PDB file of C-alpha atoms in Angstrom:
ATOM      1  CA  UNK E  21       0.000   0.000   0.000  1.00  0.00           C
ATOM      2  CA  UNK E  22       1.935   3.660  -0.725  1.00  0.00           C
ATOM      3  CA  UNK E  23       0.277   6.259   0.545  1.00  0.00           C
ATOM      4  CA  UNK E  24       0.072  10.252  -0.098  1.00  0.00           C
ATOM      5  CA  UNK E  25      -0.204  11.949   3.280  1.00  0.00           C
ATOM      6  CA  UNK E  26      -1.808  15.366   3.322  1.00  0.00           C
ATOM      7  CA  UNK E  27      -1.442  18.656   5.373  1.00  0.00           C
ATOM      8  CA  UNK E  28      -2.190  22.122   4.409  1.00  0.00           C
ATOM      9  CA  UNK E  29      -3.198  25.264   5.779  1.00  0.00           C
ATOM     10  CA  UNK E  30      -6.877  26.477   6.125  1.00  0.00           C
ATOM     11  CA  UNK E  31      -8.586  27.137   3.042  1.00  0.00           C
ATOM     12  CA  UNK E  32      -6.774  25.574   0.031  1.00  0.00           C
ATOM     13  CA  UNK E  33      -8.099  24.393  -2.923  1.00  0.00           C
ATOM     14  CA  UNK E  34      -8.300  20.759  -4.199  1.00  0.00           C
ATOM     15  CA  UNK E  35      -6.224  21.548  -6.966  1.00  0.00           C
ATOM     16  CA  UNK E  36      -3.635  22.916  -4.685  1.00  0.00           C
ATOM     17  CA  UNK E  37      -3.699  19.763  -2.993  1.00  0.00           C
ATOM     18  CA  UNK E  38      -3.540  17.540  -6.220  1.00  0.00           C
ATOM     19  CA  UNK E  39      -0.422  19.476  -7.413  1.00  0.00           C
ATOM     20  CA  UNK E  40       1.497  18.397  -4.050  1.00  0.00           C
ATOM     21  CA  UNK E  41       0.323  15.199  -4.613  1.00  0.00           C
ATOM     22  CA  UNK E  42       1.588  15.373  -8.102  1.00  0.00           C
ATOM     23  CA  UNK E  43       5.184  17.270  -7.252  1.00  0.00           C
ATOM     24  CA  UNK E  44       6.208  14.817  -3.906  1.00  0.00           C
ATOM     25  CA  UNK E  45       5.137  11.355  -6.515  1.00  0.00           C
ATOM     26  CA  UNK E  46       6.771  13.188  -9.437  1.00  0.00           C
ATOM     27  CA  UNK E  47       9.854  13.778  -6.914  1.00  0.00           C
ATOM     28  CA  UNK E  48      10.547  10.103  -6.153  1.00  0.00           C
ATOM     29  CA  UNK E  49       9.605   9.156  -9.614  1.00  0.00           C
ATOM     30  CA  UNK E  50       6.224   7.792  -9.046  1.00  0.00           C
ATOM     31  CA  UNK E  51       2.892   7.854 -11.525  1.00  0.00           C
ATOM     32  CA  UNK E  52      -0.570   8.546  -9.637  1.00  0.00           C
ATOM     33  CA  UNK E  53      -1.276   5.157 -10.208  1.00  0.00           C
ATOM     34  CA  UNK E  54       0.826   3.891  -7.419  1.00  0.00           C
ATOM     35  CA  UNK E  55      -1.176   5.382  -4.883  1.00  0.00           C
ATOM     36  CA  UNK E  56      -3.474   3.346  -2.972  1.00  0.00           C
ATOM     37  CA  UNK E  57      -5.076   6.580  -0.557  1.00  0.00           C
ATOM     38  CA  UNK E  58      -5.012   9.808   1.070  1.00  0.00           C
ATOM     39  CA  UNK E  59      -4.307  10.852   4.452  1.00  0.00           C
ATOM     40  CA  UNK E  60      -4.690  13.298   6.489  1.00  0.00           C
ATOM     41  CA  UNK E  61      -4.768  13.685  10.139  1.00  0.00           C
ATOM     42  CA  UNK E  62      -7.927  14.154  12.178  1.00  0.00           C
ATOM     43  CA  UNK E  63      -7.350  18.305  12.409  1.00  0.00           C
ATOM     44  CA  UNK E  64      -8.320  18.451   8.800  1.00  0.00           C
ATOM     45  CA  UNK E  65     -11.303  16.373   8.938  1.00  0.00           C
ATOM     46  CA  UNK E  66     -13.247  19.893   7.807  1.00  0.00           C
ATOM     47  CA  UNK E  67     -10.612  20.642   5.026  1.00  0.00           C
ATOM     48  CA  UNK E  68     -12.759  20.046   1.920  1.00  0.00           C
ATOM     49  CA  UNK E  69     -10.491  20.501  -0.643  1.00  0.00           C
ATOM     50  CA  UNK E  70      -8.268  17.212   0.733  1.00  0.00           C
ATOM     51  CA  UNK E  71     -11.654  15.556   0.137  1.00  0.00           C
ATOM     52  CA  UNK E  72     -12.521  16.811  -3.106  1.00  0.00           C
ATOM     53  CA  UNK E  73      -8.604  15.907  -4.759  1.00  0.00           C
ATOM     54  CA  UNK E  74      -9.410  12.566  -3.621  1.00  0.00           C
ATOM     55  CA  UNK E  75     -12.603  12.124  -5.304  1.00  0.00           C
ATOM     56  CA  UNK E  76     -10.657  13.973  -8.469  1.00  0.00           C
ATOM     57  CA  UNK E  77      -7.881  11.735  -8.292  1.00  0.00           C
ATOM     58  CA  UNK E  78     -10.295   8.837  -7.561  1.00  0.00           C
ATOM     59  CA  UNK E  79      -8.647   7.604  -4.373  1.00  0.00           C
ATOM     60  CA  UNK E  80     -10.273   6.848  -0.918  1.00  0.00           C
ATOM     61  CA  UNK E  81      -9.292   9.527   1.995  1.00  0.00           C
ATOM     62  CA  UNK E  82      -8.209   8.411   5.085  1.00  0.00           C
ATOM     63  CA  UNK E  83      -8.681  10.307   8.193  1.00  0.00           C
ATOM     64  CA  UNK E  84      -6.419   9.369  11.030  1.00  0.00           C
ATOM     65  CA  UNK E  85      -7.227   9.655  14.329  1.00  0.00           C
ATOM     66  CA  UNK E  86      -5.290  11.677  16.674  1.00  0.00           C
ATOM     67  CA  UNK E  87      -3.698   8.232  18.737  1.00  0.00           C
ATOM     68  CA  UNK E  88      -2.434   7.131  15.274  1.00  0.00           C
ATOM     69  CA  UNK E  89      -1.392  10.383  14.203  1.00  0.00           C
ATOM     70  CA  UNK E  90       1.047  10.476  17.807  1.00  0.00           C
ATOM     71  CA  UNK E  91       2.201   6.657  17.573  1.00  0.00           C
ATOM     72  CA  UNK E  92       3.346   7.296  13.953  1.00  0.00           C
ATOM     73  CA  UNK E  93       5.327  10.812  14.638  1.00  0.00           C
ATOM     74  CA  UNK E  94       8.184   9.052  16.220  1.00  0.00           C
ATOM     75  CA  UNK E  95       8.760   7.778  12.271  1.00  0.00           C
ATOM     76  CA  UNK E  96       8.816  11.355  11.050  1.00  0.00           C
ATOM     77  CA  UNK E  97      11.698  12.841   8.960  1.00  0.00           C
ATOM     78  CA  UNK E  98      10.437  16.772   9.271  1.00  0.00           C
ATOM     79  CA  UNK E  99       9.381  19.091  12.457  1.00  0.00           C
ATOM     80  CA  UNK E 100       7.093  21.697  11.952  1.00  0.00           C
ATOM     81  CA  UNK E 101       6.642  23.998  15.224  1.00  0.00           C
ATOM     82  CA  UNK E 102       3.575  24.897  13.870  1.00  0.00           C
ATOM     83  CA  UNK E 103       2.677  21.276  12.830  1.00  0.00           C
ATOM     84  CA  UNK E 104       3.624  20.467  16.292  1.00  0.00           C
ATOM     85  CA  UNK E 105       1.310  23.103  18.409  1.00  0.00           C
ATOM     86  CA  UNK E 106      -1.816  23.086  15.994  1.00  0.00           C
ATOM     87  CA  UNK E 107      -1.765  19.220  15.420  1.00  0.00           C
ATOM     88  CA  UNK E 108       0.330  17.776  18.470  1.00  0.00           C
ATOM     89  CA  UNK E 109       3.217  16.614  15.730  1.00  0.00           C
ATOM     90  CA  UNK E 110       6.214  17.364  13.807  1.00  0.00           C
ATOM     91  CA  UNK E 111       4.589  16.722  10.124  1.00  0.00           C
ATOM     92  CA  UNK E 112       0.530  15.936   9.912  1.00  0.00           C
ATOM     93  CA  UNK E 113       1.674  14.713   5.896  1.00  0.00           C
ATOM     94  CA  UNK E 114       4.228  12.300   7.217  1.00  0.00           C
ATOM     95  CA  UNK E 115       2.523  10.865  10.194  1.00  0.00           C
ATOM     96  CA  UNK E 116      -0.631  10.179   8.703  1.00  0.00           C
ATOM     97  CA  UNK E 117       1.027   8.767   5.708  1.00  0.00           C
ATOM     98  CA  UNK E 118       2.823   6.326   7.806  1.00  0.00           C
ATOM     99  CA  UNK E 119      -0.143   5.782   9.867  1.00  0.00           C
ATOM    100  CA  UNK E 120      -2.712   5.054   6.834  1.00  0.00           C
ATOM    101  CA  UNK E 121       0.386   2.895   5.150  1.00  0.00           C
ATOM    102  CA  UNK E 122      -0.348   0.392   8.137  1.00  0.00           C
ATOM    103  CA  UNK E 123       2.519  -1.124  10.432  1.00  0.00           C
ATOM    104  CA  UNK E 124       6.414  -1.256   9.538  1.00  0.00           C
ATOM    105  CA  UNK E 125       5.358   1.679   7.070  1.00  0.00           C
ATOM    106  CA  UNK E 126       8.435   4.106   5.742  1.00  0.00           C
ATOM    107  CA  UNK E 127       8.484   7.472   4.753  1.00  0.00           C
ATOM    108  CA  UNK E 128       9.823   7.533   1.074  1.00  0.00           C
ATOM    109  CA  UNK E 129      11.693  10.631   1.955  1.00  0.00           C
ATOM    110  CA  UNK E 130      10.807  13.938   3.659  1.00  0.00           C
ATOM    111  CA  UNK E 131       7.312  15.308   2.980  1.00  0.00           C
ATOM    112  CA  UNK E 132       7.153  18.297   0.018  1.00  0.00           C
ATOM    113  CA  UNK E 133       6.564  21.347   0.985  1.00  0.00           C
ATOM    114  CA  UNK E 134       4.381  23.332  -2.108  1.00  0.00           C
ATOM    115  CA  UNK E 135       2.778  26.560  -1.388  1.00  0.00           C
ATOM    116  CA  UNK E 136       0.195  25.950   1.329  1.00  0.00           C
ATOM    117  CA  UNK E 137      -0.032  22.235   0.886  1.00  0.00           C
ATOM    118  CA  UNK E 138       2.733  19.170   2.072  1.00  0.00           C
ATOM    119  CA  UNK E 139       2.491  15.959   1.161  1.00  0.00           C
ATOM    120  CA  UNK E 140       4.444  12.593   2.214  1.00  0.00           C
ATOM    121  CA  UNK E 141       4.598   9.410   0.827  1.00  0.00           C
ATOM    122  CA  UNK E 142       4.924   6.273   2.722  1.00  0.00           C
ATOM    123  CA  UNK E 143       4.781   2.618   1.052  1.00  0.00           C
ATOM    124  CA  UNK E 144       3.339   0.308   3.598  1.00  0.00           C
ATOM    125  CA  UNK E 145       5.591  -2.040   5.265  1.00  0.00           C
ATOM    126  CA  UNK E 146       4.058  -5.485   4.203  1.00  0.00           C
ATOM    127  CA  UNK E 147       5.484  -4.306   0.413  1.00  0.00           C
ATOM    128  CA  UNK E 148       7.870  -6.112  -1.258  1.00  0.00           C
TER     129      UNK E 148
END
């Protein structure tokens, strides 16, 4: 399972969204087809346009709670101090990536960081 993790500020539009999505795949060399989901964490369960790139792109979005969100952040490669007061970790893209990728789940490399939208992509640890 590879998964595109999702954070952003308030207010962004899905295409926004989509073009991280696009940029951090394009950036390990990855079509859209290898995605399985979206995640985000529970702190953008309002965040419509996460939703609506998902429906574009036509992949489920997974909304991870705020226990998995904390056991996943000790896997994280960036620290946001924003990230880390608003949503209680370093990187709400790269936790709920690794979170939504399931157990033994690794970061593919840092999240990317495109206007008001990151994204992380994490390839589930039961993948060969």
């Amino acid at each position: 399972m590879m998964v595109a993790g999702i954070g952003s500020r308030k207010g962004v539009t899905a295409s926004d969204v989509r073009a991280a999505v696009e940029t951090a795949l394009e950036a390990h060399g990855l079509a859209m087809t290898a995605l399985s989901a979206l995640a985000t964490g529970e702190i953008k369960r309002d965040e419509e346009a996460i939703f609506l790139a998902g429906s574009d792109l036509a992949l489920p979005v997974i909304v991870v709670s705020n226990d998995a969100l904390q056991a996943a952040s000790s896997g994280v490669l960036s620290h946001s101090k924003l990230s880390q007061s608003k949503a209680g970790t370093p990187s709400v893209s790269e936790a709920s990536a690794l979170a939504a990728a399931g157990k033994g789940a690794k970061l593919l490399g840092p999240r990317t960081v495109l206007g008001p939208v990151t994204c992380a992509i994490a390839l589930g640890g039961d993948a060969a």
